[in-house]
Coordinates of C-alpha atoms in Angstrom, one line a residue:
Chain A
M19 CA 18.6 -15.1 39.8
L20 CA 15.3 -16.5 38.5
G21 CA 12.7 -13.9 38.3
T22 CA 14.8 -10.9 37.7
G23 CA 13.7 -10.7 34.1
I24 CA 10.1 -10.7 35.1
L25 CA 10.7 -8.0 37.7
K26 CA 12.5 -5.8 35.2
G27 CA 9.6 -6.2 32.8
M28 CA 7.1 -5.3 35.6
A29 CA 9.2 -2.1 36.2
V30 CA 8.7 -1.1 32.6
T31 CA 5.0 -1.5 32.7
A32 CA 4.8 0.4 36.0
K33 CA 6.8 3.2 34.5
N34 CA 4.5 3.3 31.4
F35 CA 1.4 3.3 33.6
V36 CA 2.5 6.1 35.9
G37 CA 4.2 7.9 33.0
S38 CA 0.9 8.1 31.1
Y39 CA -0.4 10.5 33.9
H40 CA 2.7 12.5 34.7
D41 CA 5.6 12.0 32.3
S42 CA 5.6 14.2 29.2
E43 CA 7.8 11.6 27.4
H44 CA 5.2 8.9 27.8
P45 CA 1.9 10.7 27.2
L46 CA -1.4 9.0 26.4
T47 CA -1.3 8.1 22.8
T48 CA -5.0 7.8 22.2
S49 CA -7.6 10.5 21.7
E50 CA -11.4 10.5 22.4
Y51 CA -12.6 10.2 18.8
P52 CA -15.9 11.9 18.2
E53 CA -15.1 14.8 20.5
Q54 CA -11.4 15.1 19.7
R55 CA -10.6 15.0 16.0
I56 CA -7.2 14.7 14.5
A57 CA -7.0 16.7 11.3
P58 CA -6.4 14.5 8.3
K59 CA -3.1 14.5 6.6
E60 CA -2.7 16.7 3.5
N61 CA -2.1 13.7 1.3
A62 CA -5.0 11.7 2.8
R63 CA -7.3 10.1 0.3
Q64 CA -10.7 8.5 0.9
F65 CA -13.2 8.9 -1.9
P66 CA -13.1 10.8 -5.2
F67 CA -15.1 14.0 -6.0
L68 CA -15.6 15.9 -9.2
V69 CA -14.2 19.4 -9.4
H70 CA -16.3 22.3 -10.7
D71 CA -15.3 25.9 -11.4
T72 CA -18.5 27.9 -11.6
E73 CA -21.3 28.7 -9.2
D74 CA -23.6 26.2 -10.9
A75 CA -22.0 22.8 -10.1
M76 CA -23.5 21.0 -13.1
K77 CA -22.5 23.6 -15.6
G78 CA -18.9 24.0 -14.4
L79 CA -17.8 20.4 -14.1
R80 CA -14.4 19.9 -15.5
C81 CA -15.2 16.3 -16.5
V82 CA -15.5 15.9 -20.3
A83 CA -16.8 12.3 -20.1
C84 CA -13.7 10.8 -21.8
Q85 CA -14.2 7.6 -19.7
I86 CA -10.5 7.1 -19.1
C87 CA -11.1 6.7 -15.4
E88 CA -13.9 4.3 -16.0
K89 CA -11.6 2.1 -18.0
E90 CA -8.6 2.3 -15.7
C91 CA -10.5 1.9 -12.4
P92 CA -9.2 -1.4 -11.0
P93 CA -12.4 -2.5 -9.3
Q94 CA -14.6 -1.0 -12.1
C95 CA -16.7 1.2 -9.8
I96 CA -17.2 4.2 -12.1
Y97 CA -20.1 4.4 -14.5
I98 CA -20.3 7.3 -17.0
V99 CA -22.8 8.2 -19.8
K100 CA -21.6 10.7 -22.3
S101 CA -23.7 13.6 -23.5
K102 CA -25.0 13.9 -27.1
D103 CA -24.4 17.7 -27.3
K104 CA -21.3 19.7 -26.5
R105 CA -20.7 22.7 -24.3
A106 CA -17.8 25.2 -23.7
D107 CA -15.3 24.1 -21.0
Y108 CA -13.2 26.3 -18.7
K109 CA -11.0 27.5 -21.6
G110 CA -13.9 27.9 -24.1
Q111 CA -13.3 24.7 -26.0
M112 CA -16.4 22.7 -27.0
Q113 CA -16.5 19.4 -25.1
L114 CA -18.8 16.6 -24.1
Y115 CA -20.0 16.4 -20.5
P116 CA -21.2 13.5 -18.4
V117 CA -24.9 13.0 -18.3
T118 CA -24.4 10.3 -15.7
F119 CA -21.4 9.9 -13.4
D120 CA -21.8 7.4 -10.7
I121 CA -19.3 5.9 -8.3
D122 CA -20.2 2.9 -6.2
L123 CA -18.9 3.7 -2.7
S124 CA -19.1 0.1 -1.6
V125 CA -16.7 -1.0 -4.4
C126 CA -14.3 1.9 -4.5
M127 CA -11.0 1.0 -2.9
S128 CA -9.6 4.6 -2.6
C129 CA -6.6 3.8 -4.8
Q130 CA -6.4 7.2 -6.5
I131 CA -5.8 5.7 -10.0
C132 CA -8.7 7.7 -11.4
V133 CA -7.1 10.9 -10.2
E134 CA -3.7 10.0 -11.7
V135 CA -5.0 9.1 -15.1
C136 CA -7.4 12.0 -15.5
P137 CA -5.9 14.4 -18.1
F138 CA -8.3 17.2 -17.2
E139 CA -7.7 17.7 -13.4
A140 CA -11.4 16.9 -13.1
I141 CA -11.5 14.2 -10.4
K142 CA -9.7 14.5 -7.1
M143 CA -9.6 12.7 -3.8
D144 CA -11.6 13.9 -0.8
T145 CA -10.4 13.5 2.8
E146 CA -13.8 13.0 4.3
F147 CA -13.9 9.6 6.0
E148 CA -17.2 9.5 7.7
L149 CA -19.1 7.9 4.8
S150 CA -21.4 5.5 6.5
N151 CA -25.0 5.4 5.2
T152 CA -28.2 3.8 6.4
D153 CA -29.3 3.0 2.8
R154 CA -27.4 0.0 1.8
F155 CA -28.0 0.2 -2.0
G156 CA -29.0 3.6 -3.3
G157 CA -27.2 5.5 -0.5
L158 CA -23.9 3.9 -1.5
L159 CA -24.2 4.7 -5.2
V160 CA -22.9 8.3 -5.3
N161 CA -24.2 10.3 -8.3
K162 CA -22.7 13.4 -10.0
H163 CA -24.7 15.9 -7.9
Q164 CA -23.3 14.4 -4.7
L165 CA -19.8 14.1 -6.2
A166 CA -19.5 17.7 -7.5
K167 CA -17.5 19.9 -5.2
P168 CA -16.0 23.4 -6.0
N169 CA -12.3 24.0 -6.7
E170 CA -12.1 26.0 -3.4
H171 CA -12.8 22.8 -1.6
Y172 CA -9.9 21.1 -3.3
R173 CA -7.6 24.1 -2.5
K174 CA -8.6 23.8 1.1
I175 CA -8.0 20.1 1.6
H176 CA -4.9 19.6 -0.6
P177 CA -3.3 23.1 -0.9
T178 CA 0.1 21.9 -2.3
E179 CA -1.5 19.7 -5.0
A180 CA -4.2 22.3 -5.8
A181 CA -1.5 25.0 -6.4
V182 CA 0.2 22.7 -9.0
S183 CA -3.2 21.8 -10.6
D184 CA -4.3 25.5 -10.7
A185 CA -1.0 26.5 -12.3
S186 CA -1.2 23.8 -15.0
L187 CA -4.8 24.8 -15.8
A188 CA -3.8 28.5 -15.9
V189 CA -1.1 27.6 -18.4
E190 CA -3.7 25.7 -20.5
V191 CA -6.1 28.7 -20.3
A192 CA -3.2 31.1 -21.2
K193 CA -2.3 28.9 -24.2
A194 CA -5.9 28.8 -25.3
Q195 CA -6.3 32.6 -25.0
A196 CA -2.9 33.2 -26.7
K197 CA -4.1 30.9 -29.5
A198 CA -7.4 32.7 -29.8
K199 CA -5.7 36.0 -29.7
A200 CA -3.2 34.9 -32.4
D201 CA -6.1 33.6 -34.4
V202 CA -7.9 36.9 -34.2
E203 CA -4.8 38.9 -35.0
A204 CA -3.9 36.6 -37.9
K205 CA -7.4 37.1 -39.2
A206 CA -7.2 40.8 -38.8
K207 CA -3.8 40.9 -40.4
A208 CA -4.9 38.8 -43.3
A209 CA -7.9 41.0 -43.8
A210 CA -5.8 44.1 -43.5
E211 CA -3.3 42.8 -46.0
A212 CA -6.1 41.8 -48.4
K213 CA -7.6 45.2 -48.0
A214 CA -4.3 46.9 -48.5
K215 CA -3.6 44.9 -51.6
A216 CA -7.0 45.5 -53.0
E217 CA -6.6 49.2 -52.4
A218 CA -3.1 49.1 -53.9
A219 CA -4.6 47.3 -56.9
A220 CA -7.4 49.8 -57.1
A221 CA -5.0 52.7 -56.8
A222 CA -2.7 51.2 -59.4
G223 CA -5.7 50.8 -61.8
P224 CA -6.0 54.3 -63.2
I225 CA -2.2 54.9 -63.4
G226 CA -0.8 51.4 -64.4
T227 CA -0.7 50.0 -67.9
A228 CA -2.6 46.8 -67.2
P229 CA -5.3 48.0 -64.8
T230 CA -8.2 45.5 -64.6
A231 CA -6.9 42.0 -65.2
P232 CA -4.7 41.3 -62.1
A233 CA -7.0 43.1 -59.7
P234 CA -9.0 40.1 -58.3
K235 CA -5.9 37.9 -57.9
P236 CA -4.5 39.2 -54.6
T237 CA -7.8 38.8 -52.8
A238 CA -8.0 35.1 -53.4
P239 CA -4.9 34.0 -51.3
A240 CA -5.8 36.4 -48.6
A241 CA -9.2 34.9 -48.2
A242 CA -7.6 31.4 -48.1
S243 CA -5.1 32.4 -45.4
A244 CA -8.0 33.8 -43.3
A245 CA -10.0 30.6 -43.6
P246 CA -8.2 28.1 -41.2
P247 CA -8.3 30.3 -38.1
A248 CA -12.0 31.0 -38.6
A249 CA -12.6 27.2 -38.7
Chain B
M4 CA -34.9 -32.8 42.1
D5 CA -33.1 -35.8 43.3
A6 CA -31.0 -37.8 41.0
P7 CA -32.0 -41.4 40.4
A8 CA -30.2 -43.5 43.0
N9 CA -28.5 -45.9 40.6
R10 CA -26.9 -43.2 38.4
T11 CA -23.2 -42.5 38.8
V12 CA -21.1 -39.7 37.4
Q13 CA -19.0 -40.8 34.5
S14 CA -16.3 -38.8 32.8
V15 CA -16.8 -38.4 29.1
G16 CA -13.5 -40.0 28.1
Q17 CA -13.9 -43.1 30.4
G18 CA -13.0 -46.2 28.5
R19 CA -11.7 -44.3 25.5
E20 CA -8.1 -43.9 26.6
G21 CA -5.6 -44.0 23.7
E22 CA -8.1 -42.8 21.1
L23 CA -7.0 -39.9 18.9
L24 CA -9.0 -36.7 18.8
E25 CA -9.3 -34.6 15.7
V26 CA -9.7 -30.9 16.2
A27 CA -10.4 -28.3 13.6
M28 CA -8.6 -25.2 14.8
G29 CA -10.0 -22.3 12.8
P30 CA -11.0 -20.8 10.5
Q31 CA -12.6 -18.7 13.3
H32 CA -10.0 -19.5 15.9
P33 CA -8.5 -16.2 17.3
S34 CA -4.9 -17.5 17.3
T35 CA -4.8 -18.4 13.6
H36 CA -4.2 -14.8 12.5
G37 CA -7.1 -14.6 10.2
V38 CA -9.1 -17.3 8.4
F39 CA -6.7 -20.2 8.6
R40 CA -7.6 -23.7 9.7
M41 CA -5.3 -26.3 11.2
D42 CA -6.7 -29.8 11.2
V43 CA -4.9 -31.2 14.2
V44 CA -4.9 -34.9 15.3
L45 CA -4.2 -35.0 19.0
D46 CA -3.1 -37.8 21.3
G47 CA -4.1 -36.2 24.6
E48 CA -2.4 -32.8 24.2
T49 CA 0.3 -33.9 21.8
V50 CA 0.1 -33.2 18.1
V51 CA 0.3 -36.3 16.1
K52 CA -0.7 -34.9 12.7
L53 CA -1.3 -31.4 11.5
K54 CA -2.8 -30.4 8.2
P55 CA -2.9 -26.7 7.3
V56 CA -6.0 -25.8 5.4
F57 CA -6.1 -22.4 3.6
G58 CA -8.0 -20.7 0.9
Y59 CA -10.8 -19.1 2.9
L60 CA -9.6 -15.7 1.9
H61 CA -9.0 -16.5 -1.8
R62 CA -9.7 -13.4 -3.9
N63 CA -8.5 -14.6 -7.3
H64 CA -5.7 -12.0 -7.2
E65 CA -3.6 -13.6 -10.0
K66 CA -6.5 -14.0 -12.4
I67 CA -7.8 -10.5 -11.7
A68 CA -4.4 -9.2 -12.5
E69 CA -4.4 -11.0 -15.9
N70 CA -7.6 -9.1 -16.8
T71 CA -6.5 -5.7 -15.7
S72 CA -3.8 -3.3 -16.8
Y73 CA -0.3 -3.5 -15.3
L74 CA -1.0 -0.3 -13.4
G75 CA -4.4 -1.6 -12.2
S76 CA -2.7 -4.5 -10.3
M77 CA -0.6 -2.1 -8.2
P78 CA -3.4 -1.3 -5.6
Y79 CA -4.2 -5.0 -5.5
T80 CA -0.7 -5.9 -4.4
D81 CA -1.2 -3.7 -1.3
R82 CA -3.8 -6.2 -0.3
L83 CA -1.6 -9.3 -0.4
D84 CA 0.4 -8.8 2.8
Y85 CA -1.5 -5.9 4.1
F86 CA 1.1 -5.0 6.8
C87 CA 3.8 -4.4 4.2
S88 CA 2.1 -2.9 1.3
L89 CA 5.1 -0.8 0.3
S90 CA 7.4 -3.9 0.1
N91 CA 4.7 -5.6 -2.1
N92 CA 4.6 -2.5 -4.4
W93 CA 8.3 -2.6 -4.7
A94 CA 8.5 -6.3 -5.7
Y95 CA 5.8 -5.8 -8.3
A96 CA 7.3 -2.6 -9.7
L97 CA 10.7 -4.3 -9.8
S98 CA 9.5 -7.1 -12.0
V99 CA 7.6 -4.8 -14.3
E100 CA 10.7 -2.6 -14.6
K101 CA 12.7 -5.7 -15.6
L102 CA 10.1 -6.5 -18.1
A103 CA 9.9 -3.1 -19.6
G104 CA 13.5 -2.0 -19.1
L105 CA 12.8 1.1 -17.1
Q106 CA 15.4 2.9 -15.0
V107 CA 14.6 4.1 -11.5
P108 CA 16.0 7.6 -10.7
E109 CA 18.4 8.0 -7.8
R110 CA 15.9 9.8 -5.5
A111 CA 13.3 7.1 -6.0
E112 CA 15.7 4.4 -5.1
Y113 CA 16.4 6.1 -1.8
I114 CA 12.7 6.6 -1.2
R115 CA 12.1 2.9 -1.9
L116 CA 14.8 1.8 0.5
I117 CA 13.5 4.1 3.2
T118 CA 9.9 3.0 2.8
A119 CA 10.8 -0.7 2.6
E120 CA 12.9 -0.6 5.7
L121 CA 10.2 1.4 7.6
T122 CA 7.8 -1.3 6.5
R123 CA 10.2 -4.0 7.8
V124 CA 10.4 -2.3 11.2
L125 CA 6.6 -1.9 11.1
N126 CA 6.0 -5.6 10.3
H127 CA 8.4 -6.9 12.9
T128 CA 7.0 -4.6 15.6
C129 CA 3.5 -6.0 14.9
L130 CA 4.8 -9.6 14.8
V131 CA 6.5 -9.6 18.1
G132 CA 3.3 -8.0 19.6
F133 CA 1.1 -10.7 18.1
L134 CA 3.5 -13.5 19.0
L135 CA 3.5 -12.4 22.6
Q136 CA -0.3 -12.2 22.5
D137 CA -0.4 -15.8 21.2
M138 CA 1.7 -16.8 24.2
G139 CA -0.8 -15.3 26.6
A140 CA 0.8 -12.0 27.3
L141 CA -2.5 -10.4 26.7
G142 CA -2.6 -6.7 25.9
T143 CA 0.5 -5.0 27.2
P144 CA 3.2 -6.0 24.6
L145 CA 0.8 -5.7 21.7
M146 CA -0.3 -2.4 23.0
Y147 CA 3.3 -1.1 23.2
A148 CA 4.0 -2.5 19.8
F149 CA 1.0 -0.8 18.3
R150 CA 1.8 2.5 19.9
E151 CA 5.1 2.5 18.1
R152 CA 3.7 1.2 14.9
E153 CA 1.4 4.2 14.8
K154 CA 4.3 6.5 14.5
I155 CA 5.5 4.8 11.3
L156 CA 1.9 4.6 10.0
D157 CA 1.6 8.4 10.5
L158 CA 4.8 8.8 8.4
I159 CA 3.5 6.5 5.7
E160 CA 0.1 8.2 5.7
S161 CA 1.6 11.7 5.2
L162 CA 3.7 10.3 2.3
T163 CA 1.3 8.1 0.5
G164 CA -2.2 9.2 1.7
A165 CA -3.2 5.9 3.2
R166 CA -2.1 4.1 6.3
M167 CA -2.0 0.6 5.0
M168 CA -3.2 0.5 1.4
C169 CA -0.4 2.7 0.1
N170 CA -0.4 2.2 -3.7
Y171 CA 2.7 4.3 -3.8
M172 CA 5.3 2.9 -6.2
R173 CA 5.0 3.2 -9.9
F174 CA 6.9 1.5 -12.8
G175 CA 10.1 3.5 -13.0
G176 CA 9.9 5.3 -9.7
C177 CA 7.4 6.5 -7.1
R178 CA 4.0 8.2 -7.4
C179 CA 4.8 11.5 -5.7
D180 CA 7.7 13.2 -4.1
L181 CA 8.2 13.4 -0.3
P182 CA 6.0 16.1 1.3
A183 CA 7.7 19.1 2.9
G184 CA 9.2 18.3 6.3
W185 CA 8.7 14.6 5.9
L186 CA 12.4 13.7 6.1
D187 CA 12.7 15.6 9.4
E188 CA 9.7 13.7 10.8
A189 CA 11.2 10.4 9.6
K190 CA 14.6 11.2 11.2
K191 CA 12.9 11.9 14.5
V192 CA 11.0 8.6 14.4
V193 CA 14.1 6.6 13.4
A194 CA 16.1 8.3 16.1
E195 CA 13.6 7.5 18.8
Y196 CA 12.8 4.0 17.8
P197 CA 15.8 2.3 19.5
R198 CA 14.4 3.5 22.8
F199 CA 11.3 1.5 22.2
L200 CA 13.4 -1.6 21.3
D201 CA 15.4 -1.2 24.5
E202 CA 12.2 -1.0 26.4
F203 CA 10.7 -4.0 24.7
D204 CA 13.9 -6.0 25.3
K205 CA 13.8 -5.0 29.0
L206 CA 10.1 -5.9 29.1
L207 CA 10.4 -9.3 27.6
S208 CA 13.7 -10.6 26.1
G209 CA 15.1 -11.6 29.5
N210 CA 11.7 -12.7 30.8
E211 CA 12.1 -16.2 32.3
I212 CA 8.5 -17.2 31.4
L213 CA 9.0 -16.2 27.8
M214 CA 12.3 -18.2 27.6
A215 CA 10.8 -21.3 29.2
R216 CA 7.8 -21.0 26.9
T217 CA 9.7 -20.6 23.6
Q218 CA 13.2 -22.1 23.8
G219 CA 13.3 -25.5 22.2
V220 CA 9.8 -25.1 20.8
G221 CA 8.9 -25.4 17.1
K222 CA 12.5 -26.3 16.1
L223 CA 13.4 -26.2 12.4
S224 CA 16.7 -27.6 11.2
A225 CA 18.7 -25.7 8.6
E226 CA 18.6 -28.7 6.2
L227 CA 14.8 -29.0 6.3
A228 CA 14.4 -25.2 6.0
I229 CA 16.6 -25.1 2.9
S230 CA 14.9 -28.1 1.2
A231 CA 11.5 -26.7 1.9
G232 CA 12.3 -23.4 0.3
I233 CA 11.8 -21.4 3.5
T234 CA 13.1 -17.8 3.3
G235 CA 13.3 -14.7 5.4
P236 CA 13.7 -14.5 9.2
M237 CA 12.4 -18.1 9.5
L238 CA 15.4 -19.4 7.5
R239 CA 17.9 -17.1 9.2
A240 CA 16.7 -18.2 12.6
S241 CA 17.8 -21.7 11.6
G242 CA 21.3 -20.4 11.0
V243 CA 21.3 -20.1 7.2
D244 CA 22.9 -16.9 6.0
Y245 CA 20.6 -16.0 3.1
D246 CA 19.3 -12.5 2.7
L247 CA 18.2 -11.2 -0.8
R248 CA 19.3 -7.7 0.1
K249 CA 22.9 -9.2 0.2
V250 CA 22.4 -11.9 -2.5
D251 CA 20.6 -9.9 -5.2
N252 CA 21.9 -6.4 -4.3
Y253 CA 18.7 -4.9 -5.7
G254 CA 18.0 -1.2 -5.2
I255 CA 20.8 0.6 -3.4
Y256 CA 21.4 -1.9 -0.6
S257 CA 25.0 -2.5 -1.5
R258 CA 25.8 1.1 -0.6
Y259 CA 25.2 0.7 3.1
P260 CA 26.7 -1.8 5.5
F261 CA 24.3 -3.8 7.6
R262 CA 24.5 -7.1 9.3
V263 CA 22.2 -10.1 8.8
P264 CA 21.3 -11.6 12.2
L265 CA 21.4 -15.4 12.4
G266 CA 20.0 -17.9 14.9
D267 CA 21.5 -21.0 16.3
H268 CA 18.6 -23.3 17.3
G269 CA 15.8 -22.4 14.9
D270 CA 13.2 -22.4 17.7
V271 CA 10.5 -19.8 18.5
Y272 CA 12.8 -17.8 20.7
D273 CA 15.4 -17.5 17.9
R274 CA 12.7 -16.3 15.6
Y275 CA 11.6 -13.7 18.1
M276 CA 15.1 -12.5 18.7
I277 CA 15.9 -12.4 14.9
R278 CA 13.1 -9.9 14.5
M279 CA 14.2 -7.8 17.3
L280 CA 17.7 -7.7 15.9
E281 CA 16.6 -7.1 12.3
M282 CA 14.7 -4.0 13.4
R283 CA 17.9 -2.6 14.8
E284 CA 19.7 -3.3 11.6
S285 CA 16.9 -1.7 9.6
L286 CA 17.2 1.4 11.7
K287 CA 21.0 1.5 11.0
L288 CA 20.2 1.4 7.3
L289 CA 17.6 4.1 7.6
E290 CA 19.7 6.7 9.4
P291 CA 22.3 7.3 6.6
A292 CA 19.8 6.8 3.8
L293 CA 17.6 9.6 5.3
N294 CA 20.7 11.9 5.4
D295 CA 22.1 11.0 1.9
I296 CA 18.9 11.2 -0.1
P297 CA 19.6 13.4 -3.2
D298 CA 17.3 15.8 -5.0
G299 CA 15.9 15.0 -8.4
P300 CA 13.0 13.4 -10.1
V301 CA 11.1 10.5 -8.5
V302 CA 10.0 8.8 -11.7
D303 CA 11.6 7.8 -15.0
P304 CA 10.4 10.3 -17.6
K305 CA 10.1 7.4 -20.1
A306 CA 7.5 5.6 -17.9
K307 CA 4.0 5.9 -19.3
L308 CA 1.0 5.8 -16.9
R309 CA -1.6 5.3 -19.6
G310 CA -1.2 2.9 -22.5
F311 CA 1.6 1.0 -20.9
R312 CA 2.4 -2.0 -23.0
P313 CA 5.7 -3.8 -22.4
K314 CA 7.3 -5.9 -25.1
P315 CA 6.6 -9.6 -25.2
G316 CA 8.8 -11.3 -22.7
E317 CA 9.2 -12.7 -19.2
A318 CA 10.5 -11.4 -16.0
Y319 CA 10.9 -12.4 -12.3
G320 CA 11.5 -9.7 -9.8
R321 CA 12.0 -10.5 -6.2
I322 CA 12.8 -8.6 -3.0
E323 CA 13.5 -9.5 0.6
S324 CA 10.1 -8.6 2.1
P325 CA 9.8 -8.7 5.9
K326 CA 8.4 -12.2 5.6
G327 CA 10.9 -13.7 3.1
E328 CA 11.4 -13.8 -0.6
L329 CA 8.5 -12.1 -2.3
G330 CA 8.6 -12.5 -6.1
F331 CA 6.4 -11.6 -9.0
H332 CA 6.6 -13.6 -12.2
L333 CA 5.2 -11.8 -15.2
I334 CA 4.8 -13.0 -18.8
S335 CA 3.9 -10.3 -21.3
D336 CA 2.4 -10.9 -24.8
G337 CA 2.6 -7.2 -25.7
S338 CA -0.9 -6.4 -24.7
P339 CA -1.9 -4.0 -21.9
N340 CA -2.6 -6.9 -19.5
P341 CA 0.0 -9.4 -18.3
Y342 CA -0.5 -12.8 -20.0
R343 CA 0.5 -14.6 -16.8
Y344 CA 0.9 -13.1 -13.4
R345 CA 2.2 -15.2 -10.6
V346 CA 3.1 -14.3 -7.0
R347 CA 5.6 -16.2 -4.9
P348 CA 4.2 -15.4 -1.5
P349 CA 6.7 -16.0 1.3
S350 CA 4.2 -16.7 4.0
L351 CA 2.5 -19.4 2.1
I352 CA 5.7 -21.3 1.4
N353 CA 6.9 -20.7 5.0
L354 CA 3.6 -22.2 6.2
T355 CA 4.1 -25.5 4.4
I356 CA 6.6 -26.6 7.0
L357 CA 4.2 -26.1 9.9
E358 CA 3.5 -29.8 10.5
D359 CA 7.2 -30.7 10.8
M360 CA 7.7 -28.1 13.4
C361 CA 4.7 -29.0 15.5
L362 CA 4.8 -32.8 15.6
G363 CA 5.3 -34.3 19.0
Q364 CA 4.6 -31.0 20.7
T365 CA 1.6 -29.8 22.6
I366 CA -1.3 -28.0 21.0
A367 CA -0.4 -24.8 22.9
D368 CA 3.1 -24.9 21.3
A369 CA 1.5 -25.3 17.8
V370 CA -0.2 -22.0 18.4
I371 CA 3.0 -20.1 19.1
T372 CA 4.9 -21.9 16.4
L373 CA 2.3 -20.7 13.9
G374 CA 2.6 -17.2 15.4
S375 CA 6.4 -17.2 14.9
V376 CA 6.0 -18.2 11.2
D377 CA 4.6 -14.7 10.6
I378 CA 1.8 -15.3 8.2
V379 CA -0.7 -12.9 6.7
L380 CA -3.7 -14.7 5.2
G381 CA -4.1 -12.0 2.6
E382 CA -0.9 -13.3 1.1
V383 CA -1.3 -17.0 1.8
D384 CA -4.7 -17.2 0.1
R385 CA -4.4 -14.3 -2.4

């Protein structure tokens, strides 16, 4: 019969309308935004931030101004100026740091490529999405003071990712410490060996048949082996 | 004020019967799905000539890609057909993998199939909503479609971090593994989806007004469709059995049985029904894939993120995107940037046939014919 299809369709809309009030299977799908907020997903990404480890944000930035992100950024929205001097990073290695680190918010397309290419776990994506600004030019150019956020923030917004990142950094630190310790031990061992040999040579001096001539010899290789770790 | 006594009311068209009227529909017309213009020559209400004009959204995609690294083009492919960014990612990744000879791990192949089929469902859901909107069913069908689309978008967001601009696939796999609990969520959405399709069918497919409005409108014959290079649901609605998932067997499509729905008449109603049926087939593919997905790495360990330089050569990778054959033709000269980068966009090529489908029909039919082509201007203009 003509019109049955239409009536069936009307029944569906009626069911949906009434259901939005009473039926738990057809609940309202919208939420009243500024009052009700849906928590962002863990993987959500909006705009990058720079991770810092210490209390003083500028001193603890992990960024070493290697400029890889600047080069790889598809819309070219990152601007970095390297420092002239070096400072110790989180594992005590001397590194450059960014004097200027700007990201143009109006150009950034939230693609996360800067995060992926960064070898230092220094830049990560924030989940903050209310980024509007009344200043059209200066307000949209975000500098390093505004970009810096502590590692705790990263742990809070991306717990799974941050755990992986922290673990890999801990491995790096452990490696660096182990290397430093090994260096110190090698140095100590070399020094001890040199001392022992010198003492042995000195002790052998009065008793042995050829006392004075070979005595300086053992000290020279010992000094050479101690030299590279010190450098 | 009294009108002068000798003045009579004249209709504007008096004495001008038989003259043709040229109308520029768009680029701001709401039914042209973006910034697209149809220069239509009308005889009364009948279309005599129709010239599609595009390029208003041209963003220089191909030339930008030639000046950026291979990886740097990946987020730009999201912005071609912004409803199906994951399919676009796959097509681009596929052609680069051909170029560089990378192998995709098993788990990544499953993730690709799952995300691509979710995208197909997503795209077709939107399309039927928009098509009905074009026909004058204002609000309700589109609202229902978007309600369901939201569920898939939530899945995609929790996987890739963005709802539409996913930037998820990488050369030799995918960017990250599935988050914990994602598969269960996806299974739930896939299991509940047929209920929406049934509801939508009940709401509209048998609706007499819809049938009267769409059957016999915007007909496209199989011969014309083939000779014009039409692909995707448009071609299948005209009764040509051609689906790259079956023809090329890319990915792991050969492992799962699925049917390719075909139309008889090639009119707007067939194109609408094809999409409804394809969604059901996609869900049939998704169910076993979500259950069978193996553990393992999601990216080829040989794949390099930085300093990626494929050997000189040429490759064309194509997939069956929800709109048709989406292909990327790349020529490498061994440098970090492609020497030539060319996109074969399905919606642009499907659009070229618009005049032939609209001639002799009314202007209102031209609107729904355009709606049934399923264009996204981001891809047409690039």
